[in-house]
């Protein structure tokens, strides 16, 4: 099949940039996003608008999704008017969202039955990688099977890892995220120690960069933390979601991930006190005086307020029990839906 028409669903921080590269490569692009404004720049450049995922996919050879949570992925693919039913036969359905490995397998299997090709393809490289078109892709498919869509994937990436099986991309991405989360806690600890000791924290970052204590996170994010720049590149609530998915997987495997446990506690705290929509680098605010946090927009009095009903899941899916869940798969709320976030006390 010659690929000409592409649909892109989810034009947020990452999606809008990725879709721009797909347009640059000459494909005919149709976009849909929950909030239309966020597609404005693409529409101004000549992308077509669709009022729903179904409308976007109707005529598309390839449909990309880059939404927020597993619950969003589930809605877009598996709802009655979702992509599995509404995309055309033979279409490729590629999910770039960081989501649940089990959901990726479910979508792959459902698509196969309908004569469509679906695979998980989460990304790493951050907002800058999306802007530059140099993302690393982590694909849950073999290199050979993905060959027909390779030119499109290459339009916004510089490296592709193939994990050969449905859900394999998501699992590998979650491995990356638990490492990232611990690296972030590591640099936040280091900066707190430096600042409280009265030594130059910026110089400490230089030391870390020239030795083995540094990381990608300390290189790119710690300077923003030090400068008080908490604007999102990568939303704190999305990293909490990712660690929650990894911890759920670790429970399934009956292993413990102590670094991820610690990071989850800290990012959950940050989200509870008003930092959900800040960049992950706002983690260092947790180490600061309350007054400094207040200036940045955090409110410590909000901590644990959501726990009064003993429900502790924070991931964005309303179950009608006054409780929001991650929208992943694995934890039954008694409403036929399984939630995958780690942080449950039902
Ligand atoms: P974002 O800015 O929140 O973008 C997500 C977009 O999806 C939003 O614009 C949202 O609409 C839209 N959306 C959600 N559900 C939808 C639905 N059912 N139908 C249509 N549109 C829908 O987040 P992001 O930073 O781009 O991240 C997207 C995903 O990539 C997340 O899973 C994240 O964990 C992952 N990721 C992010 C980064 C990063 O550095 N930012 C890096 C790698 C991976 P609204 O505009 O209405 O909210």
mmCIF file of C-alpha atoms and ligand atoms in Angstrom:
data_model
loop_
_atom_site.group_PDB
_atom_site.id
_atom_site.type_symbol
_atom_site.label_atom_id
_atom_site.label_comp_id
_atom_site.label_asym_id
_atom_site.label_seq_id
_atom_site.Cartn_x
_atom_site.Cartn_y
_atom_site.Cartn_z
ATOM 1 C CA UNK A 1 0.000 0.000 0.000
ATOM 2 C CA UNK A 2 1.320 3.444 -0.850
ATOM 3 C CA UNK A 3 1.047 5.687 2.166
ATOM 4 C CA UNK A 4 -0.314 9.118 1.389
ATOM 5 C CA UNK A 5 -2.960 10.048 3.912
ATOM 6 C CA UNK A 6 -2.140 10.232 7.591
ATOM 7 C CA UNK A 7 -4.354 10.995 10.578
ATOM 8 C CA UNK A 8 -2.916 12.292 13.834
ATOM 9 C CA UNK A 9 -4.919 12.236 17.069
ATOM 10 C CA UNK A 10 -3.615 14.157 20.070
ATOM 11 C CA UNK A 11 -1.819 17.381 19.157
ATOM 12 C CA UNK A 12 -0.461 18.287 22.607
ATOM 13 C CA UNK A 13 3.135 19.072 23.582
ATOM 14 C CA UNK A 14 4.557 16.075 21.713
ATOM 15 C CA UNK A 15 1.896 15.354 19.096
ATOM 16 C CA UNK A 16 1.771 18.832 17.536
ATOM 17 C CA UNK A 17 5.529 18.744 16.877
ATOM 18 C CA UNK A 18 5.541 15.174 15.563
ATOM 19 C CA UNK A 19 2.592 15.899 13.272
ATOM 20 C CA UNK A 20 4.465 18.942 11.954
ATOM 21 C CA UNK A 21 7.359 16.735 10.820
ATOM 22 C CA UNK A 22 4.932 14.352 9.132
ATOM 23 C CA UNK A 23 3.528 17.314 7.196
ATOM 24 C CA UNK A 24 7.052 18.485 6.339
ATOM 25 C CA UNK A 25 7.688 15.058 4.814
ATOM 26 C CA UNK A 26 4.860 15.718 2.348
ATOM 27 C CA UNK A 27 2.050 13.536 3.673
ATOM 28 C CA UNK A 28 -1.562 14.665 3.544
ATOM 29 C CA UNK A 29 -2.439 15.199 7.214
ATOM 30 C CA UNK A 30 -5.757 15.210 9.063
ATOM 31 C CA UNK A 31 -5.706 16.047 12.768
ATOM 32 C CA UNK A 32 -8.020 15.694 15.723
ATOM 33 C CA UNK A 33 -7.512 16.827 19.309
ATOM 34 C CA UNK A 34 -9.895 17.079 22.254
ATOM 35 C CA UNK A 35 -9.167 20.811 22.445
ATOM 36 C CA UNK A 36 -9.199 22.183 18.902
ATOM 37 C CA UNK A 37 -7.032 25.216 19.745
ATOM 38 C CA UNK A 38 -3.996 23.001 20.199
ATOM 39 C CA UNK A 39 -4.163 22.020 16.534
ATOM 40 C CA UNK A 40 -4.332 25.648 15.342
ATOM 41 C CA UNK A 41 -0.728 25.893 14.127
ATOM 42 C CA UNK A 42 -1.063 22.677 12.092
ATOM 43 C CA UNK A 43 -4.382 23.801 10.608
ATOM 44 C CA UNK A 44 -2.810 27.126 9.655
ATOM 45 C CA UNK A 45 -0.168 25.147 7.756
ATOM 46 C CA UNK A 46 -2.785 23.242 5.763
ATOM 47 C CA UNK A 47 -3.679 20.197 7.865
ATOM 48 C CA UNK A 48 -7.344 19.143 7.690
ATOM 49 C CA UNK A 49 -9.472 19.170 10.849
ATOM 50 C CA UNK A 50 -11.621 16.200 11.872
ATOM 51 C CA UNK A 51 -14.246 16.462 14.598
ATOM 52 C CA UNK A 52 -13.598 12.951 15.977
ATOM 53 C CA UNK A 53 -11.012 10.162 15.831
ATOM 54 C CA UNK A 54 -13.417 8.218 13.580
ATOM 55 C CA UNK A 55 -13.695 11.110 11.132
ATOM 56 C CA UNK A 56 -9.911 11.580 11.139
ATOM 57 C CA UNK A 57 -9.286 7.896 10.456
ATOM 58 C CA UNK A 58 -11.990 7.318 7.837
ATOM 59 C CA UNK A 59 -9.718 7.722 4.841
ATOM 60 C CA UNK A 60 -6.264 7.405 6.420
ATOM 61 C CA UNK A 61 -3.581 4.888 5.478
ATOM 62 C CA UNK A 62 -1.842 5.436 8.825
ATOM 63 C CA UNK A 63 -3.350 6.741 12.066
ATOM 64 C CA UNK A 64 -1.062 7.966 14.847
ATOM 65 C CA UNK A 65 -2.277 8.536 18.385
ATOM 66 C CA UNK A 66 -0.388 10.599 20.971
ATOM 67 C CA UNK A 67 -2.882 11.123 23.790
ATOM 68 C CA UNK A 68 -2.283 11.329 27.550
ATOM 69 C CA UNK A 69 -3.382 8.251 29.508
ATOM 70 C CA UNK A 70 -4.269 4.614 28.926
ATOM 71 C CA UNK A 71 -7.915 5.626 29.458
ATOM 72 C CA UNK A 72 -7.605 8.041 26.502
ATOM 73 C CA UNK A 73 -5.997 5.330 24.372
ATOM 74 C CA UNK A 74 -8.773 2.932 25.295
ATOM 75 C CA UNK A 75 -11.465 5.462 24.348
ATOM 76 C CA UNK A 76 -9.850 6.345 21.045
ATOM 77 C CA UNK A 77 -9.289 2.722 19.951
ATOM 78 C CA UNK A 78 -11.843 0.527 21.644
ATOM 79 C CA UNK A 79 -15.004 2.658 22.004
ATOM 80 C CA UNK A 80 -17.911 1.768 19.721
ATOM 81 C CA UNK A 81 -16.841 4.487 17.292
ATOM 82 C CA UNK A 82 -13.128 3.905 18.017
ATOM 83 C CA UNK A 83 -10.323 3.348 15.555
ATOM 84 C CA UNK A 84 -10.511 -0.439 15.620
ATOM 85 C CA UNK A 85 -13.937 -0.259 14.020
ATOM 86 C CA UNK A 86 -13.750 2.965 12.051
ATOM 87 C CA UNK A 87 -10.307 2.937 10.410
ATOM 88 C CA UNK A 88 -10.266 1.474 6.924
ATOM 89 C CA UNK A 89 -9.233 -2.151 6.291
ATOM 90 C CA UNK A 90 -5.482 -2.510 5.944
ATOM 91 C CA UNK A 91 -4.793 0.741 7.807
ATOM 92 C CA UNK A 92 -1.882 1.075 10.238
ATOM 93 C CA UNK A 93 -2.775 2.221 13.767
ATOM 94 C CA UNK A 94 0.302 3.354 15.700
ATOM 95 C CA UNK A 95 0.079 4.431 19.327
ATOM 96 C CA UNK A 96 2.889 6.769 20.413
ATOM 97 C CA UNK A 97 1.374 7.390 23.876
ATOM 98 C CA UNK A 98 3.180 5.948 26.914
ATOM 99 C CA UNK A 99 0.511 3.475 27.954
ATOM 100 C CA UNK A 100 -0.207 0.020 29.339
ATOM 101 C CA UNK A 101 1.530 -2.993 27.732
ATOM 102 C CA UNK A 102 -1.583 -5.126 28.235
ATOM 103 C CA UNK A 103 -3.774 -2.513 26.552
ATOM 104 C CA UNK A 104 -1.327 -2.465 23.627
ATOM 105 C CA UNK A 105 -1.695 -6.244 23.279
ATOM 106 C CA UNK A 106 -5.511 -5.961 23.443
ATOM 107 C CA UNK A 107 -5.505 -3.305 20.734
ATOM 108 C CA UNK A 108 -3.131 -5.293 18.542
ATOM 109 C CA UNK A 109 -5.332 -8.397 18.789
ATOM 110 C CA UNK A 110 -8.573 -6.482 18.192
ATOM 111 C CA UNK A 111 -7.061 -4.773 15.137
ATOM 112 C CA UNK A 112 -5.867 -8.065 13.671
ATOM 113 C CA UNK A 113 -9.401 -9.450 13.779
ATOM 114 C CA UNK A 114 -10.564 -6.383 11.809
ATOM 115 C CA UNK A 115 -7.774 -6.672 9.201
ATOM 116 C CA UNK A 116 -5.860 -3.645 10.476
ATOM 117 C CA UNK A 117 -2.265 -3.411 11.741
ATOM 118 C CA UNK A 118 -1.819 -1.913 15.208
ATOM 119 C CA UNK A 119 1.362 -1.567 17.222
ATOM 120 C CA UNK A 120 2.646 0.304 20.246
ATOM 121 C CA UNK A 121 5.430 2.776 19.573
ATOM 122 C CA UNK A 122 6.131 4.989 22.592
ATOM 123 C CA UNK A 123 8.863 7.562 22.221
ATOM 124 C CA UNK A 124 11.705 9.057 24.208
ATOM 125 C CA UNK A 125 13.669 12.241 23.681
ATOM 126 C CA UNK A 126 11.298 14.736 25.254
ATOM 127 C CA UNK A 127 9.739 17.883 23.852
ATOM 128 C CA UNK A 128 13.079 18.931 22.332
ATOM 129 C CA UNK A 129 13.371 15.614 20.499
ATOM 130 C CA UNK A 130 9.858 16.122 19.138
ATOM 131 C CA UNK A 131 10.684 19.686 18.047
ATOM 132 C CA UNK A 132 13.913 18.544 16.374
ATOM 133 C CA UNK A 133 12.372 15.404 14.858
ATOM 134 C CA UNK A 134 15.031 13.268 16.529
ATOM 135 C CA UNK A 135 12.934 11.101 18.836
ATOM 136 C CA UNK A 136 13.893 7.551 19.719
ATOM 137 C CA UNK A 137 11.031 5.162 18.967
ATOM 138 C CA UNK A 138 10.443 1.986 20.960
ATOM 139 C CA UNK A 139 8.329 -0.260 18.787
ATOM 140 C CA UNK A 140 6.291 -3.308 19.779
ATOM 141 C CA UNK A 141 6.728 -4.907 16.356
ATOM 142 C CA UNK A 142 9.550 -6.479 14.338
ATOM 143 C CA UNK A 143 11.664 -4.421 11.948
ATOM 144 C CA UNK A 144 10.478 -6.528 9.036
ATOM 145 C CA UNK A 145 6.783 -6.132 9.842
ATOM 146 C CA UNK A 146 7.134 -2.357 10.331
ATOM 147 C CA UNK A 147 8.899 -1.813 6.971
ATOM 148 C CA UNK A 148 5.836 -0.388 5.142
ATOM 149 C CA UNK A 149 5.557 2.508 7.621
ATOM 150 C CA UNK A 150 9.294 3.102 8.106
ATOM 151 C CA UNK A 151 9.459 6.260 5.936
ATOM 152 C CA UNK A 152 6.763 7.929 8.057
ATOM 153 C CA UNK A 153 8.392 6.863 11.330
ATOM 154 C CA UNK A 154 11.728 8.206 10.104
ATOM 155 C CA UNK A 155 10.175 11.618 9.431
ATOM 156 C CA UNK A 156 10.203 12.384 13.184
ATOM 157 C CA UNK A 157 12.822 10.048 14.662
ATOM 158 C CA UNK A 158 16.541 9.364 14.534
ATOM 159 C CA UNK A 159 16.583 5.905 16.110
ATOM 160 C CA UNK A 160 14.139 2.998 16.286
ATOM 161 C CA UNK A 161 14.344 0.040 18.654
ATOM 162 C CA UNK A 162 12.216 -2.969 17.761
ATOM 163 C CA UNK A 163 10.930 -5.139 20.596
ATOM 164 C CA UNK A 164 9.210 -7.550 18.195
ATOM 165 C CA UNK A 165 5.969 -8.230 20.090
ATOM 166 C CA UNK A 166 2.795 -6.287 20.925
ATOM 167 C CA UNK A 167 3.268 -4.435 24.229
ATOM 168 C CA UNK A 168 7.060 -4.859 24.009
ATOM 169 C CA UNK A 169 7.552 -1.189 23.182
ATOM 170 C CA UNK A 170 5.472 -0.101 26.167
ATOM 171 C CA UNK A 171 7.304 -2.446 28.531
ATOM 172 C CA UNK A 172 10.697 -1.137 27.383
ATOM 173 C CA UNK A 173 9.463 2.435 27.715
ATOM 174 C CA UNK A 174 8.349 1.757 31.301
ATOM 175 C CA UNK A 175 11.855 0.421 32.033
ATOM 176 C CA UNK A 176 13.235 3.712 30.734
ATOM 177 C CA UNK A 177 10.780 5.666 32.876
ATOM 178 C CA UNK A 178 11.657 3.944 36.145
ATOM 179 C CA UNK A 179 15.313 4.682 35.473
ATOM 180 C CA UNK A 180 14.489 8.308 34.608
ATOM 181 C CA UNK A 181 12.418 8.653 37.778
ATOM 182 C CA UNK A 182 15.266 7.453 39.989
ATOM 183 C CA UNK A 183 17.751 9.687 38.150
ATOM 184 C CA UNK A 184 15.480 12.633 38.909
ATOM 185 C CA UNK A 185 15.260 11.762 42.589
ATOM 186 C CA UNK A 186 19.050 11.361 42.529
ATOM 187 C CA UNK A 187 19.729 14.837 41.196
ATOM 188 C CA UNK A 188 17.044 16.404 43.412
ATOM 189 C CA UNK A 189 18.735 14.837 46.467
ATOM 190 C CA UNK A 190 22.150 16.060 45.271
ATOM 191 C CA UNK A 191 20.954 19.643 44.726
ATOM 192 C CA UNK A 192 19.279 19.726 48.155
ATOM 193 C CA UNK A 193 22.492 18.501 49.791
ATOM 194 C CA UNK A 194 24.586 21.067 47.936
ATOM 195 C CA UNK A 195 22.267 23.989 48.672
ATOM 196 C CA UNK A 196 21.812 23.136 52.352
ATOM 197 C CA UNK A 197 25.585 22.748 52.697
ATOM 198 C CA UNK A 198 26.097 26.216 51.246
ATOM 199 C CA UNK A 199 28.200 25.131 48.263
ATOM 200 C CA UNK A 200 27.680 26.097 44.623
ATOM 201 C CA UNK A 201 24.919 23.810 43.295
ATOM 202 C CA UNK A 202 25.621 24.660 39.646
ATOM 203 C CA UNK A 203 29.228 23.625 40.099
ATOM 204 C CA UNK A 204 28.043 20.374 41.692
ATOM 205 C CA UNK A 205 26.064 19.673 38.497
ATOM 206 C CA UNK A 206 29.277 20.202 36.533
ATOM 207 C CA UNK A 207 31.063 17.713 38.772
ATOM 208 C CA UNK A 208 28.263 15.195 38.210
ATOM 209 C CA UNK A 209 28.427 15.770 34.443
ATOM 210 C CA UNK A 210 32.145 15.052 34.344
ATOM 211 C CA UNK A 211 31.893 11.951 36.512
ATOM 212 C CA UNK A 212 29.533 9.017 36.861
ATOM 213 C CA UNK A 213 26.953 10.759 39.083
ATOM 214 C CA UNK A 214 25.327 12.599 36.201
ATOM 215 C CA UNK A 215 22.452 11.470 33.986
ATOM 216 C CA UNK A 216 20.447 12.698 31.014
ATOM 217 C CA UNK A 217 17.992 14.104 33.559
ATOM 218 C CA UNK A 218 20.637 15.964 35.545
ATOM 219 C CA UNK A 219 22.064 17.354 32.301
ATOM 220 C CA UNK A 220 18.834 18.597 30.746
ATOM 221 C CA UNK A 221 16.406 19.087 33.632
ATOM 222 C CA UNK A 222 18.475 20.002 36.698
ATOM 223 C CA UNK A 223 19.505 23.390 35.232
ATOM 224 C CA UNK A 224 15.806 24.198 34.796
ATOM 225 C CA UNK A 225 15.134 23.169 38.408
ATOM 226 C CA UNK A 226 17.933 25.461 39.584
ATOM 227 C CA UNK A 227 16.646 28.337 37.457
ATOM 228 C CA UNK A 228 13.093 27.938 38.806
ATOM 229 C CA UNK A 229 11.772 27.134 35.317
ATOM 230 C CA UNK A 230 8.940 24.656 35.904
ATOM 231 C CA UNK A 231 7.208 24.975 32.521
ATOM 232 C CA UNK A 232 6.311 21.521 31.172
ATOM 233 C CA UNK A 233 8.179 19.740 28.549
ATOM 234 C CA UNK A 234 7.116 16.545 30.293
ATOM 235 C CA UNK A 235 4.190 16.827 32.704
ATOM 236 C CA UNK A 236 4.715 15.634 36.294
ATOM 237 C CA UNK A 237 1.356 13.828 36.174
ATOM 238 C CA UNK A 238 2.510 11.859 33.125
ATOM 239 C CA UNK A 239 5.645 10.629 34.885
ATOM 240 C CA UNK A 240 3.496 9.639 37.882
ATOM 241 C CA UNK A 241 1.296 7.698 35.439
ATOM 242 C CA UNK A 242 4.338 5.947 33.947
ATOM 243 C CA UNK A 243 5.811 4.956 37.309
ATOM 244 C CA UNK A 244 2.363 3.754 38.396
ATOM 245 C CA UNK A 245 2.129 1.541 35.305
ATOM 246 C CA UNK A 246 5.619 0.146 35.959
ATOM 247 C CA UNK A 247 4.776 -0.570 39.587
ATOM 248 C CA UNK A 248 1.578 -2.320 38.569
ATOM 249 C CA UNK A 249 3.630 -4.492 36.225
ATOM 250 C CA UNK A 250 6.121 -5.201 39.019
ATOM 251 C CA UNK A 251 3.236 -6.368 41.218
ATOM 252 C CA UNK A 252 2.097 -8.723 38.449
ATOM 253 C CA UNK A 253 5.646 -10.079 38.279
ATOM 254 C CA UNK A 254 5.907 -10.234 42.087
ATOM 255 C CA UNK A 255 9.068 -8.156 42.188
ATOM 256 C CA UNK A 256 9.783 -4.929 44.042
ATOM 257 C CA UNK A 257 11.227 -1.762 42.531
ATOM 258 C CA UNK A 258 12.318 0.299 45.534
ATOM 259 C CA UNK A 259 13.643 3.217 43.469
ATOM 260 C CA UNK A 260 10.368 3.487 41.573
ATOM 261 C CA UNK A 261 8.384 3.226 44.826
ATOM 262 C CA UNK A 262 10.263 6.208 46.234
ATOM 263 C CA UNK A 263 9.910 8.214 43.036
ATOM 264 C CA UNK A 264 6.181 7.446 42.871
ATOM 265 C CA UNK A 265 5.668 8.731 46.416
ATOM 266 C CA UNK A 266 7.470 11.975 45.581
ATOM 267 C CA UNK A 267 5.817 12.636 42.197
ATOM 268 C CA UNK A 268 2.430 11.764 43.657
ATOM 269 C CA UNK A 269 3.046 14.295 46.414
ATOM 270 C CA UNK A 270 4.019 16.932 43.857
ATOM 271 C CA UNK A 271 0.829 16.255 41.879
ATOM 272 C CA UNK A 272 -1.364 16.331 44.984
ATOM 273 C CA UNK A 273 -0.159 19.772 46.041
ATOM 274 C CA UNK A 274 -0.808 21.389 42.674
ATOM 275 C CA UNK A 275 2.170 20.390 40.524
ATOM 276 C CA UNK A 276 0.431 17.963 38.106
ATOM 277 C CA UNK A 277 0.729 20.261 35.104
ATOM 278 C CA UNK A 278 4.259 21.449 35.943
ATOM 279 C CA UNK A 279 7.295 19.928 34.290
ATOM 280 C CA UNK A 280 8.856 16.953 36.077
ATOM 281 C CA UNK A 281 11.810 19.171 37.083
ATOM 282 C CA UNK A 282 9.479 20.788 39.665
ATOM 283 C CA UNK A 283 10.319 17.739 41.810
ATOM 284 C CA UNK A 284 13.050 19.801 43.486
ATOM 285 C CA UNK A 285 10.374 22.133 44.917
ATOM 286 C CA UNK A 286 9.510 19.369 47.381
ATOM 287 C CA UNK A 287 12.861 20.031 49.040
ATOM 288 C CA UNK A 288 12.260 23.799 49.361
ATOM 289 C CA UNK A 289 10.639 25.954 52.062
ATOM 290 C CA UNK A 290 6.841 26.134 51.993
ATOM 291 C CA UNK A 291 6.958 29.836 51.061
ATOM 292 C CA UNK A 292 9.098 29.067 47.976
ATOM 293 C CA UNK A 293 6.623 26.369 46.965
ATOM 294 C CA UNK A 294 3.719 28.796 47.377
ATOM 295 C CA UNK A 295 5.385 31.333 45.075
ATOM 296 C CA UNK A 296 5.755 28.573 42.460
ATOM 297 C CA UNK A 297 2.032 27.764 42.810
ATOM 298 C CA UNK A 298 2.081 24.752 45.152
ATOM 299 C CA UNK A 299 -0.136 24.387 48.223
ATOM 300 C CA UNK A 300 1.001 21.870 50.858
ATOM 301 C CA UNK A 301 -2.389 22.003 52.594
ATOM 302 C CA UNK A 302 -3.758 19.950 49.679
ATOM 303 C CA UNK A 303 -1.603 16.954 50.593
ATOM 304 C CA UNK A 304 -3.629 13.806 51.284
ATOM 305 C CA UNK A 305 -6.934 15.642 50.984
ATOM 306 C CA UNK A 306 -7.959 13.238 48.266
ATOM 307 C CA UNK A 307 -7.488 10.271 50.591
ATOM 308 C CA UNK A 308 -10.501 10.909 52.784
ATOM 309 C CA UNK A 309 -12.480 8.253 50.922
ATOM 310 C CA UNK A 310 -9.538 5.829 51.191
ATOM 311 C CA UNK A 311 -9.233 5.872 47.387
ATOM 312 C CA UNK A 312 -5.724 6.685 46.390
ATOM 313 C CA UNK A 313 -5.614 6.431 42.665
ATOM 314 C CA UNK A 314 -4.803 9.562 40.719
ATOM 315 C CA UNK A 315 -4.698 8.802 37.100
ATOM 316 C CA UNK A 316 -7.525 10.501 35.288
ATOM 317 C CA UNK A 317 -10.437 8.108 34.833
ATOM 318 C CA UNK A 318 -13.763 8.819 36.511
ATOM 319 C CA UNK A 319 -15.389 5.651 37.799
ATOM 320 C CA UNK A 320 -18.445 7.408 39.180
ATOM 321 C CA UNK A 321 -17.225 6.567 42.670
ATOM 322 C CA UNK A 322 -15.863 10.049 43.192
ATOM 323 C CA UNK A 323 -12.497 8.676 42.316
ATOM 324 C CA UNK A 324 -10.222 9.099 39.355
ATOM 325 C CA UNK A 325 -8.044 6.297 38.133
ATOM 326 C CA UNK A 326 -5.216 5.879 35.661
ATOM 327 C CA UNK A 327 -7.442 4.259 33.085
ATOM 328 C CA UNK A 328 -5.043 1.431 32.582
ATOM 329 C CA UNK A 329 -5.793 -2.214 32.941
ATOM 330 C CA UNK A 330 -5.421 -4.449 35.906
ATOM 331 C CA UNK A 331 -7.389 -3.137 38.857
ATOM 332 C CA UNK A 332 -11.110 -3.801 38.906
ATOM 333 C CA UNK A 333 -13.297 -0.963 40.134
ATOM 334 C CA UNK A 334 -16.432 -3.062 39.896
ATOM 335 C CA UNK A 335 -17.516 -1.098 36.836
ATOM 336 C CA UNK A 336 -16.170 -3.490 34.256
ATOM 337 C CA UNK A 337 -13.071 -1.356 33.861
ATOM 338 C CA UNK A 338 -9.662 -2.236 35.140
ATOM 339 C CA UNK A 339 -7.335 0.383 36.515
ATOM 340 C CA UNK A 340 -3.620 0.036 36.391
ATOM 341 C CA UNK A 341 -2.231 2.663 38.630
ATOM 342 C CA UNK A 342 -0.119 1.479 41.443
ATOM 343 C CA UNK A 343 -1.691 3.604 44.084
ATOM 344 C CA UNK A 344 -4.886 1.856 45.091
ATOM 345 C CA UNK A 345 -6.755 1.323 48.291
ATOM 346 C CA UNK A 346 -10.230 0.281 47.247
HETATM 347 P P1 LIG B 1 -0.248 16.547 26.331
HETATM 348 O O1 LIG B 1 0.351 17.854 25.983
HETATM 349 O O2 LIG B 1 -1.231 16.470 27.451
HETATM 350 O O3 LIG B 1 -0.906 15.950 24.983
HETATM 351 C C1 LIG B 1 -1.889 14.978 24.943
HETATM 352 C C2 LIG B 1 -2.959 15.462 23.991
HETATM 353 O O4 LIG B 1 -3.901 14.420 23.744
HETATM 354 C C3 LIG B 1 -3.734 16.654 24.582
HETATM 355 O O5 LIG B 1 -3.699 17.722 23.661
HETATM 356 C C4 LIG B 1 -5.129 16.090 24.771
HETATM 357 O O6 LIG B 1 -6.166 16.993 24.561
HETATM 358 C C5 LIG B 1 -5.182 15.003 23.713
HETATM 359 N N1 LIG B 1 -6.174 13.979 24.031
HETATM 360 C C6 LIG B 1 -6.285 13.240 25.148
HETATM 361 N N2 LIG B 1 -7.312 12.393 25.047
HETATM 362 C C7 LIG B 1 -7.866 12.613 23.841
HETATM 363 C C8 LIG B 1 -8.957 12.040 23.155
HETATM 364 N N3 LIG B 1 -9.699 11.073 23.716
HETATM 365 N N4 LIG B 1 -9.259 12.490 21.919
HETATM 366 C C9 LIG B 1 -8.525 13.481 21.370
HETATM 367 N N5 LIG B 1 -7.469 14.054 21.957
HETATM 368 C C10 LIG B 1 -7.138 13.612 23.187
HETATM 369 O O7 LIG B 1 0.895 15.490 26.678
HETATM 370 P P2 LIG B 1 2.285 15.211 25.928
HETATM 371 O O8 LIG B 1 3.384 15.774 26.734
HETATM 372 O O9 LIG B 1 2.184 15.529 24.488
HETATM 373 O O10 LIG B 1 2.386 13.632 26.145
HETATM 374 C C11 LIG B 1 1.573 12.719 25.416
HETATM 375 C C12 LIG B 1 1.984 11.292 25.779
HETATM 376 O O11 LIG B 1 3.365 11.100 25.454
HETATM 377 C C13 LIG B 1 1.849 10.953 27.274
HETATM 378 O O12 LIG B 1 1.459 9.624 27.413
HETATM 379 C C14 LIG B 1 3.262 11.165 27.800
HETATM 380 O O13 LIG B 1 3.493 10.373 28.951
HETATM 381 C C15 LIG B 1 4.091 10.722 26.605
HETATM 382 N N6 LIG B 1 5.420 11.336 26.472
HETATM 383 C C16 LIG B 1 5.626 12.663 26.724
HETATM 384 C C17 LIG B 1 6.901 13.191 26.571
HETATM 385 C C18 LIG B 1 7.191 14.651 26.865
HETATM 386 O O14 LIG B 1 8.378 14.991 27.027
HETATM 387 N N7 LIG B 1 6.207 15.533 26.898
HETATM 388 C C19 LIG B 1 7.957 12.380 26.146
HETATM 389 C C20 LIG B 1 7.719 11.045 25.842
HETATM 390 C C21 LIG B 1 6.439 10.528 26.010
HETATM 391 P P3 LIG B 1 -6.353 18.338 25.430
HETATM 392 O O15 LIG B 1 -5.572 19.343 24.655
HETATM 393 O O16 LIG B 1 -7.819 18.575 25.463
HETATM 394 O O17 LIG B 1 -5.773 18.040 26.791
#
